[in-house]
mmCIF file of C-alpha atoms and ligand atoms in Angstrom:
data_model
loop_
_atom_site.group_PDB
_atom_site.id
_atom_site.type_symbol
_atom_site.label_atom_id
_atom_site.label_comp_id
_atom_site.label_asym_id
_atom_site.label_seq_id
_atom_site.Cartn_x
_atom_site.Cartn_y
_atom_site.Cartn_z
ATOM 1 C CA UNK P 38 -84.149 -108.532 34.443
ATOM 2 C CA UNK P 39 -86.499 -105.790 36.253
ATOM 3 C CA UNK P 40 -87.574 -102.745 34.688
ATOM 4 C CA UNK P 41 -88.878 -99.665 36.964
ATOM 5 C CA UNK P 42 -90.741 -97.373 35.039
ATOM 6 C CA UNK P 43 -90.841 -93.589 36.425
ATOM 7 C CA UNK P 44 -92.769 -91.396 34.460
ATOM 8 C CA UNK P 45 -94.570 -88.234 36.142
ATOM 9 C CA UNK P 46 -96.266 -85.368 34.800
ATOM 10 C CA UNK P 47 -98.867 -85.705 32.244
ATOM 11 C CA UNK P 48 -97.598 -89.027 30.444
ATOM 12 C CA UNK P 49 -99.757 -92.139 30.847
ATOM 13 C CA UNK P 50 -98.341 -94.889 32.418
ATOM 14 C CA UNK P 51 -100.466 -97.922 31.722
ATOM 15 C CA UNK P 52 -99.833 -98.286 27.582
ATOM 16 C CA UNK P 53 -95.804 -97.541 28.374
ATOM 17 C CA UNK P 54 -96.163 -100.835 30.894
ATOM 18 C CA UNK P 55 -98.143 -102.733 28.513
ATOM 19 C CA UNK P 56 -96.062 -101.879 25.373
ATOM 20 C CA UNK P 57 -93.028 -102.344 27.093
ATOM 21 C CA UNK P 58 -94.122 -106.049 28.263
ATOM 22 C CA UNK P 59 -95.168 -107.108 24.903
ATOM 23 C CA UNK P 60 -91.912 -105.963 23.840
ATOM 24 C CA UNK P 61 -89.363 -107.262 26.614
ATOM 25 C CA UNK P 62 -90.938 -110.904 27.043
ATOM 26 C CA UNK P 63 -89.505 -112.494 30.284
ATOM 27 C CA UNK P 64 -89.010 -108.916 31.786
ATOM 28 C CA UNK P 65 -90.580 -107.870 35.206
ATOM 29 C CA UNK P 66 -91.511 -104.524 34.319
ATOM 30 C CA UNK P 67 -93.456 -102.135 36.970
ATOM 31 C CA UNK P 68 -94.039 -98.690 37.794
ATOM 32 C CA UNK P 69 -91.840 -97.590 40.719
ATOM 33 C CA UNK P 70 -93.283 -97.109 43.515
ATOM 34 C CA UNK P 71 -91.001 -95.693 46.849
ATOM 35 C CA UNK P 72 -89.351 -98.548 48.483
ATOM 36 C CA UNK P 73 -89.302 -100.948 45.353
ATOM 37 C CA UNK P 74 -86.708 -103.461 44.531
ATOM 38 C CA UNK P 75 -83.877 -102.547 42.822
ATOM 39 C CA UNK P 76 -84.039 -102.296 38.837
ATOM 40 C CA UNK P 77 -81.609 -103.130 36.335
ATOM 41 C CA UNK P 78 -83.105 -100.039 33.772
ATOM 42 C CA UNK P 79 -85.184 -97.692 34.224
ATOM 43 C CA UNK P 80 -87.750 -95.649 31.670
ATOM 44 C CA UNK P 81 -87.927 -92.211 32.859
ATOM 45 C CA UNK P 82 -89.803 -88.707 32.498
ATOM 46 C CA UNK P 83 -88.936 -86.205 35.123
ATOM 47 C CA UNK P 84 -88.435 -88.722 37.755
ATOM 48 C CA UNK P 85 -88.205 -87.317 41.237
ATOM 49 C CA UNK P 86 -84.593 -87.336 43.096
ATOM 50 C CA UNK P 87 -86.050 -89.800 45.628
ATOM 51 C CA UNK P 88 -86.347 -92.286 42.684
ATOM 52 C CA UNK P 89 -82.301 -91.902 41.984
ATOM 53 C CA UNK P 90 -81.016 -92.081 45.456
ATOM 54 C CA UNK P 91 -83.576 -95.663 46.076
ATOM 55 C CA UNK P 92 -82.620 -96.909 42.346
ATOM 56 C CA UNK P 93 -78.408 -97.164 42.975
ATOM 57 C CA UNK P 94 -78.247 -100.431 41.058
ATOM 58 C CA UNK P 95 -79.833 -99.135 37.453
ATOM 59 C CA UNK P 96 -77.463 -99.816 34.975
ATOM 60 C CA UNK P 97 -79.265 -97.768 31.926
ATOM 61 C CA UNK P 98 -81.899 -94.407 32.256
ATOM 62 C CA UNK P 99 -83.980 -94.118 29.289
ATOM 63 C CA UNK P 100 -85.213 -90.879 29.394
ATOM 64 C CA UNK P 101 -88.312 -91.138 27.168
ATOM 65 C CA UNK P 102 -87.690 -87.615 25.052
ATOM 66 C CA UNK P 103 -84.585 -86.407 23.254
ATOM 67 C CA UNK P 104 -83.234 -83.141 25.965
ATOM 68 C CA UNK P 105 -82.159 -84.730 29.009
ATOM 69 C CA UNK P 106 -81.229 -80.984 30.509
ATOM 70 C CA UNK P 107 -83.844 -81.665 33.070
ATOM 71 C CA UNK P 108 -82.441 -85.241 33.804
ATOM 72 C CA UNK P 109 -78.660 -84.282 34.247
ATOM 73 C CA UNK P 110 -79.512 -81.501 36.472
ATOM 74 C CA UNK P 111 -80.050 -84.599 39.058
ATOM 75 C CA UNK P 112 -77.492 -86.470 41.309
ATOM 76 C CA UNK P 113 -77.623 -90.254 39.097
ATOM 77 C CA UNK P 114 -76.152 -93.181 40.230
ATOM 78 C CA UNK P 115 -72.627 -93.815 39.850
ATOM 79 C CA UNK P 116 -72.862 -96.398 37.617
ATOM 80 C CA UNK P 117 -75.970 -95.713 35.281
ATOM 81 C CA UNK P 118 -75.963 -94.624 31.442
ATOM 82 C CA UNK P 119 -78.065 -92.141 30.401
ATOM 83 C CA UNK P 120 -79.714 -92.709 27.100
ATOM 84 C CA UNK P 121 -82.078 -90.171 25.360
ATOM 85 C CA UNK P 122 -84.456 -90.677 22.437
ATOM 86 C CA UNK P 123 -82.789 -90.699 19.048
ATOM 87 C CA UNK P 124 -84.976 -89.584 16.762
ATOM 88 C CA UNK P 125 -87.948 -92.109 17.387
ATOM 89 C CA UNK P 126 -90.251 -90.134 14.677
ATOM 90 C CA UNK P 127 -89.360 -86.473 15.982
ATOM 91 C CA UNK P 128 -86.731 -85.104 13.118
ATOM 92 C CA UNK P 129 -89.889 -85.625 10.842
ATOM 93 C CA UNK P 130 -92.178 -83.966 13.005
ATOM 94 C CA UNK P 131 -89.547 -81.160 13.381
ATOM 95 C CA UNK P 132 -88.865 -80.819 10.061
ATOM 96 C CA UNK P 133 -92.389 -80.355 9.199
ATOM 97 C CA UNK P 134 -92.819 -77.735 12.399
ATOM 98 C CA UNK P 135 -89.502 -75.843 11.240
ATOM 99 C CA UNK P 136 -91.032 -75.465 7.633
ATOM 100 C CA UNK P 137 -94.140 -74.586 8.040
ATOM 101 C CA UNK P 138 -92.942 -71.952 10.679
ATOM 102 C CA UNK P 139 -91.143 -70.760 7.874
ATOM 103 C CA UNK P 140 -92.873 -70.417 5.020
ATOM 104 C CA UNK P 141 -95.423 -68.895 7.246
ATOM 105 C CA UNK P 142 -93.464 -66.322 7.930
ATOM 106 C CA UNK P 143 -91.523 -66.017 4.063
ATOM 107 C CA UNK P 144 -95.142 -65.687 2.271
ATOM 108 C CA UNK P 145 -96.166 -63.569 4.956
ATOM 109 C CA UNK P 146 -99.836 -66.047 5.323
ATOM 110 C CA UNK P 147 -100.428 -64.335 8.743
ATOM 111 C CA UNK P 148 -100.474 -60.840 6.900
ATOM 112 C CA UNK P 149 -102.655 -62.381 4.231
ATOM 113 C CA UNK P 150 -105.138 -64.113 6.859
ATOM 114 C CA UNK P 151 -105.566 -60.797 8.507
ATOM 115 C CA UNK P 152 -106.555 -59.059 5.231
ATOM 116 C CA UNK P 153 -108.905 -61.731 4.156
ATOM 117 C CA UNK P 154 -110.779 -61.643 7.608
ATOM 118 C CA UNK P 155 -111.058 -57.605 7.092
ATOM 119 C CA UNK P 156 -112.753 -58.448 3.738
ATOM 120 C CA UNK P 157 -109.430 -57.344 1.532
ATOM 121 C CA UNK P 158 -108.135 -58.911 -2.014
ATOM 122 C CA UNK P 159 -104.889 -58.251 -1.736
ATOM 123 C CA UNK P 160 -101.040 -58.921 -3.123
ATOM 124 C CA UNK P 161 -97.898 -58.770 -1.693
ATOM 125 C CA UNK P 162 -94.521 -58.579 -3.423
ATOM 126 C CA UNK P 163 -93.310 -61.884 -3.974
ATOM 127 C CA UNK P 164 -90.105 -62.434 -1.977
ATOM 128 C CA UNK P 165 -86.791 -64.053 -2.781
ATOM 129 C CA UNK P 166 -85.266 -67.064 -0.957
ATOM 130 C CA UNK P 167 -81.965 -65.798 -1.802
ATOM 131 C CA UNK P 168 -82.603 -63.096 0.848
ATOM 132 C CA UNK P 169 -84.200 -65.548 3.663
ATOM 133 C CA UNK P 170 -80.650 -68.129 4.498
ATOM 134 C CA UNK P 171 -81.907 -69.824 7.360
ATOM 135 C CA UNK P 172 -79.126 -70.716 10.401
ATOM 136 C CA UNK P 173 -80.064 -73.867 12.287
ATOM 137 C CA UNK P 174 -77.821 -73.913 15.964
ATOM 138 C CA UNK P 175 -77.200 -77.552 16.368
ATOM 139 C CA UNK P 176 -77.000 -79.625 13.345
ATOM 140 C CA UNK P 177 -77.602 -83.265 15.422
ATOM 141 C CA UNK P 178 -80.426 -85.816 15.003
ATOM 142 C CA UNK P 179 -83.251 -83.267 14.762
ATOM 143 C CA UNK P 180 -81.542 -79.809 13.209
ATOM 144 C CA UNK P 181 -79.851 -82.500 10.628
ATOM 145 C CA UNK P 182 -83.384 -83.326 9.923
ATOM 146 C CA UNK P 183 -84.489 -79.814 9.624
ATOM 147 C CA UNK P 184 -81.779 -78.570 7.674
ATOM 148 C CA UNK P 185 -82.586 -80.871 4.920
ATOM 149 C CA UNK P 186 -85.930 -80.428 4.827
ATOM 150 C CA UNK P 187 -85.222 -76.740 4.439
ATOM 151 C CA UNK P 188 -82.718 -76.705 1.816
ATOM 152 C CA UNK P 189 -85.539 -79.139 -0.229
ATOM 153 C CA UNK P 190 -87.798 -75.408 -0.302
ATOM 154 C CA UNK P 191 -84.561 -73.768 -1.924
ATOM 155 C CA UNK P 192 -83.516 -71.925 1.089
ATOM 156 C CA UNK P 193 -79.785 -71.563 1.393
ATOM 157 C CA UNK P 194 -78.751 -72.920 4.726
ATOM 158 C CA UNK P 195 -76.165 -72.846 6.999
ATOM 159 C CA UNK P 196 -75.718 -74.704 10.297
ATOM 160 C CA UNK P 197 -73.821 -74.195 13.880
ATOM 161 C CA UNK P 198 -72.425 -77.163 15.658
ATOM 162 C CA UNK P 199 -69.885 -77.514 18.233
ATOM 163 C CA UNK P 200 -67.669 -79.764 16.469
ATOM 164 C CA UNK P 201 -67.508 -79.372 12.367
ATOM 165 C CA UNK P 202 -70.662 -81.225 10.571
ATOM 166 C CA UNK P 203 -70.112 -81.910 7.250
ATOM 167 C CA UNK P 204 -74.345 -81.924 6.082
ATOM 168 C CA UNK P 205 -74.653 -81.880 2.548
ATOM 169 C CA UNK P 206 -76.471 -78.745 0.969
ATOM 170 C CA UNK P 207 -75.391 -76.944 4.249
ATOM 171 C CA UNK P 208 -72.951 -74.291 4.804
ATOM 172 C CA UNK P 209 -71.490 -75.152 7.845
ATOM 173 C CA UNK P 210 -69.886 -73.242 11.395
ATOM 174 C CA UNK P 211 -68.499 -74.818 14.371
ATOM 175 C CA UNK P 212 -67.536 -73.423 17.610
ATOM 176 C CA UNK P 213 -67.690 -69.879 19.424
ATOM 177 C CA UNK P 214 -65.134 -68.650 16.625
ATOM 178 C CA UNK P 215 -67.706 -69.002 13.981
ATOM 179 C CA UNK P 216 -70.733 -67.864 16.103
ATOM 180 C CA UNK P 217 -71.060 -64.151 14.656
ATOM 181 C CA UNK P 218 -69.816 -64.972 10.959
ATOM 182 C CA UNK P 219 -72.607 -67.807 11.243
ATOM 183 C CA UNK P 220 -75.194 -65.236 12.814
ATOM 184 C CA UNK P 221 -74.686 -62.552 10.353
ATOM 185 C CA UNK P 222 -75.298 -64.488 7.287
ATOM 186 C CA UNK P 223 -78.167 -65.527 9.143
ATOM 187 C CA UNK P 224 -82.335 -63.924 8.516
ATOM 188 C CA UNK P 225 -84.029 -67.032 10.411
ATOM 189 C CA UNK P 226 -82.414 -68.770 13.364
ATOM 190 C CA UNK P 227 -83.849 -71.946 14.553
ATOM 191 C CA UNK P 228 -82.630 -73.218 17.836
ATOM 192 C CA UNK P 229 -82.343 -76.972 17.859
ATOM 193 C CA UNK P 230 -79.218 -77.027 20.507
ATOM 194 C CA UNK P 231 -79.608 -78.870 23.441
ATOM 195 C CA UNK P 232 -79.744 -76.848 26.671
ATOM 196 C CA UNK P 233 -76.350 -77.059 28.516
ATOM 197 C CA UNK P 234 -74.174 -74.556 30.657
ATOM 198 C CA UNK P 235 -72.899 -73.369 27.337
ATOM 199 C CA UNK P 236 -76.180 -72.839 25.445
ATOM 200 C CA UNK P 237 -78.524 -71.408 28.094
ATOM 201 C CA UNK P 238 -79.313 -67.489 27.389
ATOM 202 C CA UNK P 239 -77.418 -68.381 23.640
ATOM 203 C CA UNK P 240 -80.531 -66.610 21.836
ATOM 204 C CA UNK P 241 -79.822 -63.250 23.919
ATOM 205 C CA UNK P 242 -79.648 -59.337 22.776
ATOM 206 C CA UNK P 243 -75.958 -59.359 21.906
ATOM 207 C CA UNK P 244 -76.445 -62.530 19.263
ATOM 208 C CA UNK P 245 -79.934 -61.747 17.844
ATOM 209 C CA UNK P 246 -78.820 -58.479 17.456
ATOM 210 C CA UNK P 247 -76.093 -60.103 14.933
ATOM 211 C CA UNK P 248 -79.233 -61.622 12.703
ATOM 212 C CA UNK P 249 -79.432 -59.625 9.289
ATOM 213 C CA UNK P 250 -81.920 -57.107 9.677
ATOM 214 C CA UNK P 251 -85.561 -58.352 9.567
ATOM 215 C CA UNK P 252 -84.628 -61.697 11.583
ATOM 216 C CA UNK P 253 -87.024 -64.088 12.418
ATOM 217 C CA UNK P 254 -86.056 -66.500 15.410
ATOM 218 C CA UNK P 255 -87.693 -70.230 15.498
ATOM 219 C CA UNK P 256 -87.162 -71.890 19.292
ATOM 220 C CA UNK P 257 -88.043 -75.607 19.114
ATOM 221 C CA UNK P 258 -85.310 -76.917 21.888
ATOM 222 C CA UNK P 259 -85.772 -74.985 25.285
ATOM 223 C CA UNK P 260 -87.153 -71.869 26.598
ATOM 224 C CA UNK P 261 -83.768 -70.963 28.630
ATOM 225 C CA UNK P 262 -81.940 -70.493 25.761
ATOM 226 C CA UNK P 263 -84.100 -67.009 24.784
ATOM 227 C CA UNK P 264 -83.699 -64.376 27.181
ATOM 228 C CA UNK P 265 -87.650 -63.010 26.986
ATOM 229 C CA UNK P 266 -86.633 -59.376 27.026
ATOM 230 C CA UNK P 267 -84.182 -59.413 25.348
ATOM 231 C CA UNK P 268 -86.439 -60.706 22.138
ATOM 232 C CA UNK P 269 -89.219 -58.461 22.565
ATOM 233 C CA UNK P 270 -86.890 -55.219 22.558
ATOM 234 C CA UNK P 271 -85.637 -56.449 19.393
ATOM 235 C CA UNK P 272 -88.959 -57.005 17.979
ATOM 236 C CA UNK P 273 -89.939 -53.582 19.009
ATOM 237 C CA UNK P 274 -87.357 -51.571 17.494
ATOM 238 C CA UNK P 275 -87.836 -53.305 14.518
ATOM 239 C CA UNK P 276 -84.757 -55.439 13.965
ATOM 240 C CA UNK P 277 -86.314 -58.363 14.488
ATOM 241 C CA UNK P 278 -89.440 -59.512 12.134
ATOM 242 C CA UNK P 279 -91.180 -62.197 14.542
ATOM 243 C CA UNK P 280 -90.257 -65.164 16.350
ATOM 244 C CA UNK P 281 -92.195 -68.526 16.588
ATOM 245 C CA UNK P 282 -91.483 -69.854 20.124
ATOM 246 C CA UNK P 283 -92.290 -73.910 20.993
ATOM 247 C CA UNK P 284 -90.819 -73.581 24.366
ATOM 248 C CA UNK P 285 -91.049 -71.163 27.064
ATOM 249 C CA UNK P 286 -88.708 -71.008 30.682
ATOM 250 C CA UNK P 287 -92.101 -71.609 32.792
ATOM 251 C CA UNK P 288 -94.527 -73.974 31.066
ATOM 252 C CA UNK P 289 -97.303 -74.250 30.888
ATOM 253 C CA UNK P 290 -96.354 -70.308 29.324
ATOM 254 C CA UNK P 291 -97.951 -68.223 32.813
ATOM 255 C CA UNK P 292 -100.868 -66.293 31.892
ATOM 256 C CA UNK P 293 -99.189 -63.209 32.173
ATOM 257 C CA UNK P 294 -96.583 -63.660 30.009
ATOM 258 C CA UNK P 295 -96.538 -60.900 27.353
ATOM 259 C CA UNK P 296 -95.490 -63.584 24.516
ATOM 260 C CA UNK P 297 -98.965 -64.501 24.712
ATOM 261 C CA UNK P 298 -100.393 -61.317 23.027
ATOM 262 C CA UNK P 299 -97.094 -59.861 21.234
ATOM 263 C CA UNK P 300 -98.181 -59.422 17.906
ATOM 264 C CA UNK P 301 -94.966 -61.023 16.219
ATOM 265 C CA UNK P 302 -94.835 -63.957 17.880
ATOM 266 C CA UNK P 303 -96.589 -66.727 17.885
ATOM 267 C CA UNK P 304 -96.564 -69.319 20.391
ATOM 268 C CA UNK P 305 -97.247 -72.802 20.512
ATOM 269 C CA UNK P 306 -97.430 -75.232 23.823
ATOM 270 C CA UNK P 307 -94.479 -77.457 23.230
ATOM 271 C CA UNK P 308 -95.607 -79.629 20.349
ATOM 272 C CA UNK P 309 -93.063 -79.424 17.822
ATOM 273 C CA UNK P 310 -91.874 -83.223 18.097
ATOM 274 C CA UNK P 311 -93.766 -85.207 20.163
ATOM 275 C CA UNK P 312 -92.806 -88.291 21.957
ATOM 276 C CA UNK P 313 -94.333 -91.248 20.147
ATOM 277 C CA UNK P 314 -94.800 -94.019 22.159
ATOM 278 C CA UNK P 315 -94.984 -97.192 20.184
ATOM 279 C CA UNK P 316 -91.670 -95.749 18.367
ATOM 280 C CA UNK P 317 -90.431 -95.258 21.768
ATOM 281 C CA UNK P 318 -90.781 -98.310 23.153
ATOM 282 C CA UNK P 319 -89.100 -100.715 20.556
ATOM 283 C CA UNK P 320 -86.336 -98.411 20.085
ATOM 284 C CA UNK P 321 -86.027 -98.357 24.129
ATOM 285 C CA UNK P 322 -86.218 -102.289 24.452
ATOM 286 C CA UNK P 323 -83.605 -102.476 21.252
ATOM 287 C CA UNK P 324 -81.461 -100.519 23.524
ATOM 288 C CA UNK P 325 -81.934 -102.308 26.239
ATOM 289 C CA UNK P 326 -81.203 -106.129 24.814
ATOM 290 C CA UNK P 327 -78.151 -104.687 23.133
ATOM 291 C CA UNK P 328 -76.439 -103.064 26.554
ATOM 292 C CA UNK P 329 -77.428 -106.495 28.265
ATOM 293 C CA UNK P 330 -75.572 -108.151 25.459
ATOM 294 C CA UNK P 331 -72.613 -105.912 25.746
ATOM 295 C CA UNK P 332 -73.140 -104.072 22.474
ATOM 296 C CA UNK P 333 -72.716 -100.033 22.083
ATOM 297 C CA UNK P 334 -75.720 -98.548 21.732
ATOM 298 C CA UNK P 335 -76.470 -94.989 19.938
ATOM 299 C CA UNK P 336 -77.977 -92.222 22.167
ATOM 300 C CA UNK P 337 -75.998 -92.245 25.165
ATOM 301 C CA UNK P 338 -75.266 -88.612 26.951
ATOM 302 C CA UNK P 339 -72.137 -86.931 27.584
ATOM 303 C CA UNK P 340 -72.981 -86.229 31.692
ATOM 304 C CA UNK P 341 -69.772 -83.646 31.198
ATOM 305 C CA UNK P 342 -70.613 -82.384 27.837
ATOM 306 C CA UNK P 343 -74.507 -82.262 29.124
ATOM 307 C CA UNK P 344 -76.137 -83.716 25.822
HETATM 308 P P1 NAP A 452 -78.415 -83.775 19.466
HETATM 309 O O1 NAP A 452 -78.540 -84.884 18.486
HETATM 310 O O2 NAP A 452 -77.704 -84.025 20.736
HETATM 311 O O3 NAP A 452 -77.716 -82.553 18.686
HETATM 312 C C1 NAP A 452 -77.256 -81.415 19.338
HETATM 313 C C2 NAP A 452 -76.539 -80.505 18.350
HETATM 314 O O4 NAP A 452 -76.214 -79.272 19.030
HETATM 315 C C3 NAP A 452 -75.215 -81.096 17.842
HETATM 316 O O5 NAP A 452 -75.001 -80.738 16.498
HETATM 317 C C4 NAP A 452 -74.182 -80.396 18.730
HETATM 318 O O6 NAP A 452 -72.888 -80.224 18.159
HETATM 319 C C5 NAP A 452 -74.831 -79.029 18.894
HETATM 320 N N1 NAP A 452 -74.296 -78.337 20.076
HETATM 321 C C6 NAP A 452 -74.322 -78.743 21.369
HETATM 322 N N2 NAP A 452 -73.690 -77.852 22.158
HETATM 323 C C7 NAP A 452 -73.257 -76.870 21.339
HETATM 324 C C8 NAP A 452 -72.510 -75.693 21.545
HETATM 325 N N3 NAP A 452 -72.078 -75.329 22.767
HETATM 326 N N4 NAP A 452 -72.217 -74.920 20.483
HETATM 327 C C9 NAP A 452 -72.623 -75.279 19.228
HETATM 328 N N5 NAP A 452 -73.329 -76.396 18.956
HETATM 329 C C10 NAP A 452 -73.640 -77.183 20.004
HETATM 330 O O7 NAP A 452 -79.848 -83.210 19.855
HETATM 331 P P2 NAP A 452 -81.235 -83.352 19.059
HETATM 332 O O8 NAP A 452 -81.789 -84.708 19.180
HETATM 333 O O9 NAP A 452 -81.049 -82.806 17.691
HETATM 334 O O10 NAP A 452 -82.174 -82.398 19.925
HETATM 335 C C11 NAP A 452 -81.854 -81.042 20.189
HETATM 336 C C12 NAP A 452 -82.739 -80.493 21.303
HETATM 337 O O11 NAP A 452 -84.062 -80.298 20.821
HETATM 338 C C13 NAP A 452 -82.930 -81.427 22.499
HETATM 339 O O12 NAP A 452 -81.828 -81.363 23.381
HETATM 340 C C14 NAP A 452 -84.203 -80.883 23.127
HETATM 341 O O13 NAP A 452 -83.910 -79.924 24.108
HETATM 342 C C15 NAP A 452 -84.931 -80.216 21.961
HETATM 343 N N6 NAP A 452 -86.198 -80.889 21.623
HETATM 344 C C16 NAP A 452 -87.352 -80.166 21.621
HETATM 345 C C17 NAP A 452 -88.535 -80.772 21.277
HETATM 346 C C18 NAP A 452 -89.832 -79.998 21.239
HETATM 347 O O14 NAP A 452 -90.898 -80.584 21.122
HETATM 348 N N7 NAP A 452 -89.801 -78.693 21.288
HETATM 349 C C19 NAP A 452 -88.564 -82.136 20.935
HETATM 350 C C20 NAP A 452 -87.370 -82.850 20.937
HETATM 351 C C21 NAP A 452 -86.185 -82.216 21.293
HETATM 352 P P3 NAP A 452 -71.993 -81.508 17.753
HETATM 353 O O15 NAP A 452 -72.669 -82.042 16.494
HETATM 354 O O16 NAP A 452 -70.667 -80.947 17.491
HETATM 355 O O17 NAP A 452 -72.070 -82.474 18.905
HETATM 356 C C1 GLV A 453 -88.979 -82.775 24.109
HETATM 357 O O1 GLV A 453 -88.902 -81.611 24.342
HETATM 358 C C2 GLV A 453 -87.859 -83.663 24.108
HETATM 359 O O2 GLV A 453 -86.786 -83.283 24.594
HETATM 360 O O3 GLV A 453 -88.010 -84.799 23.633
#
């Protein structure tokens, strides 16, 4: 069996070949190069459409993070699987982003920090987690995650999926039907949907503008589903409390971006659930002895659903 190995951007290439030799003994695994023999699998981070068109024999793509938006907007070959990371240690890291995101915002620390740095001792009105329900759009591996780690702090929760979820401790919407009854009982959105034709621009003026008053918006999944203007009016008249934003339409965020010095939002560069790469790499290889054995394996996309 040959493995190519694609991965460009910032990842490092030499531990994913190492780890993933140790853990496919018997396997010729090698980072593609143009003109390369043809691979059975391949492991694969933004991998340029040149690598696609060569590769027409792959049988499985193992994209190396969860959102394969980027991926599927590729032509693939006719015959190949694509398989994202299922969970791999991100829900935990997401549910500990989520919270603290938060809380953050629910014991107002930011307003505290600022008063401690002008020298002030002061108190705030405690407030009531009756009056903060937090909505989390797309109850899957990670917002499952999140939503339970949530309703552990007492929040009441609810939760939008595309097909009914049945999540204990959550209060459950499916479908477009349910969108604005799910929105309105809603004072903190987190977006954990994946980004598909029917998602992108979700978080936009007409649906934030649904939030209960004071909204704060959490976007951990992609920075096409928030329409940028649309936020910051809503943060300037006041509807809107803050928004804590992961991911951003251009990344790295451009320098110029007004996110960067809005004072409700905060911004962080994409870190909310990290790839990990040992994780990675022996669920990858499970996947990979199982689909040469024949057996169904969890994690494989939808090319027409686009997640
Ligand atoms: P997942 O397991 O595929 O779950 C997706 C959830 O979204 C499912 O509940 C699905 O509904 C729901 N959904 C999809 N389309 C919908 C629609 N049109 N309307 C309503 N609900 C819809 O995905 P995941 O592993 O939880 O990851 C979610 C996303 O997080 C990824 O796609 C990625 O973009 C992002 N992410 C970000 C980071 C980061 O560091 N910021 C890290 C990892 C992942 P059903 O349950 O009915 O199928
Ligand atoms: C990161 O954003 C991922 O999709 O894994």
């Amino acid at each position: 069996m040959r493995i190519a190995v694609c991965l460009t951007n910032t990842t490092k290439v030499a531990p994913w070949l190492a780890g993933l030799r140790e853990a496919l003994p018997g396997t010729l695994v090698e980072e593609w190069a143009p003109g390369a023999p043809q691979a059975d699998h391949a492991i694969v981070w933004a991998p340029p459409q040149r690598f696609l068109d060569e590769q027409q024999s792959l049988k499985g793509i193992f994209n190396i993070g969860a959102g394969v938006d980027a991926l599927l907007k590729l032509k693939l070959p006719a015959r190949a699987r694509v398989v994202r990371i299922d969970d791999g240690g991100m829900a935990s890291q997401m549910a500990e982003f989520v919270c603290h995101a938060l809380i953050r915002h629910f014991r107002e620390l930011d307003c505290y920090e600022d008063d401690v740095r002008n020298g002030a001792w002061s108190y705030r009105r405690p407030r009531d987690r009756a009056d903060y329900p937090v909505g989390i759009m797309g109850l899957g591996v990670l917002g499952e995650r999140v939503a339970r780690a949530v309703a552990h702090f007492e929040f009441p929760v609810l939760g939008w999926s595309r097909t009914p979820r049945a999540v204990p401790g959550v209060r459950g919407f499916a479908g477009q039907e349910q969108l604005d009854e799910f929105l309105r009982a809603t004072r903190v959105l987190v977006c954990l949907l994946p980004l598909t034709r029917e998602t992108q621009d979700i978080l936009n003026a007409r649906n934030l503008a649904r939030l209960m008053p004071g909204g704060y918006v959490i976007n951990v999944a992609r920075g096409a589903h928030l329409v940028d203007d649309d936020l910051i009016a809503l943060l300037d008249s006041g509807h809107l409390a803050g928004a804590a934003l992961d991911v951003f339409r251009t990344e790295p965020l451009p320098a110029e971006h007004p996110f960067w010095r809005h004072r409700k939002i905060t911004v962080t560069p994409h870190t909310s659930a990290r790839t990990l790469r040992e994780e990675s790499i022996v669920q990858i290889a499970g996947k990979i002895l199982a689909m040469e054995r024949g057996e169904p394996i969890a994690g494989v996309v939808d090319p027409q659903r686009g997640y």
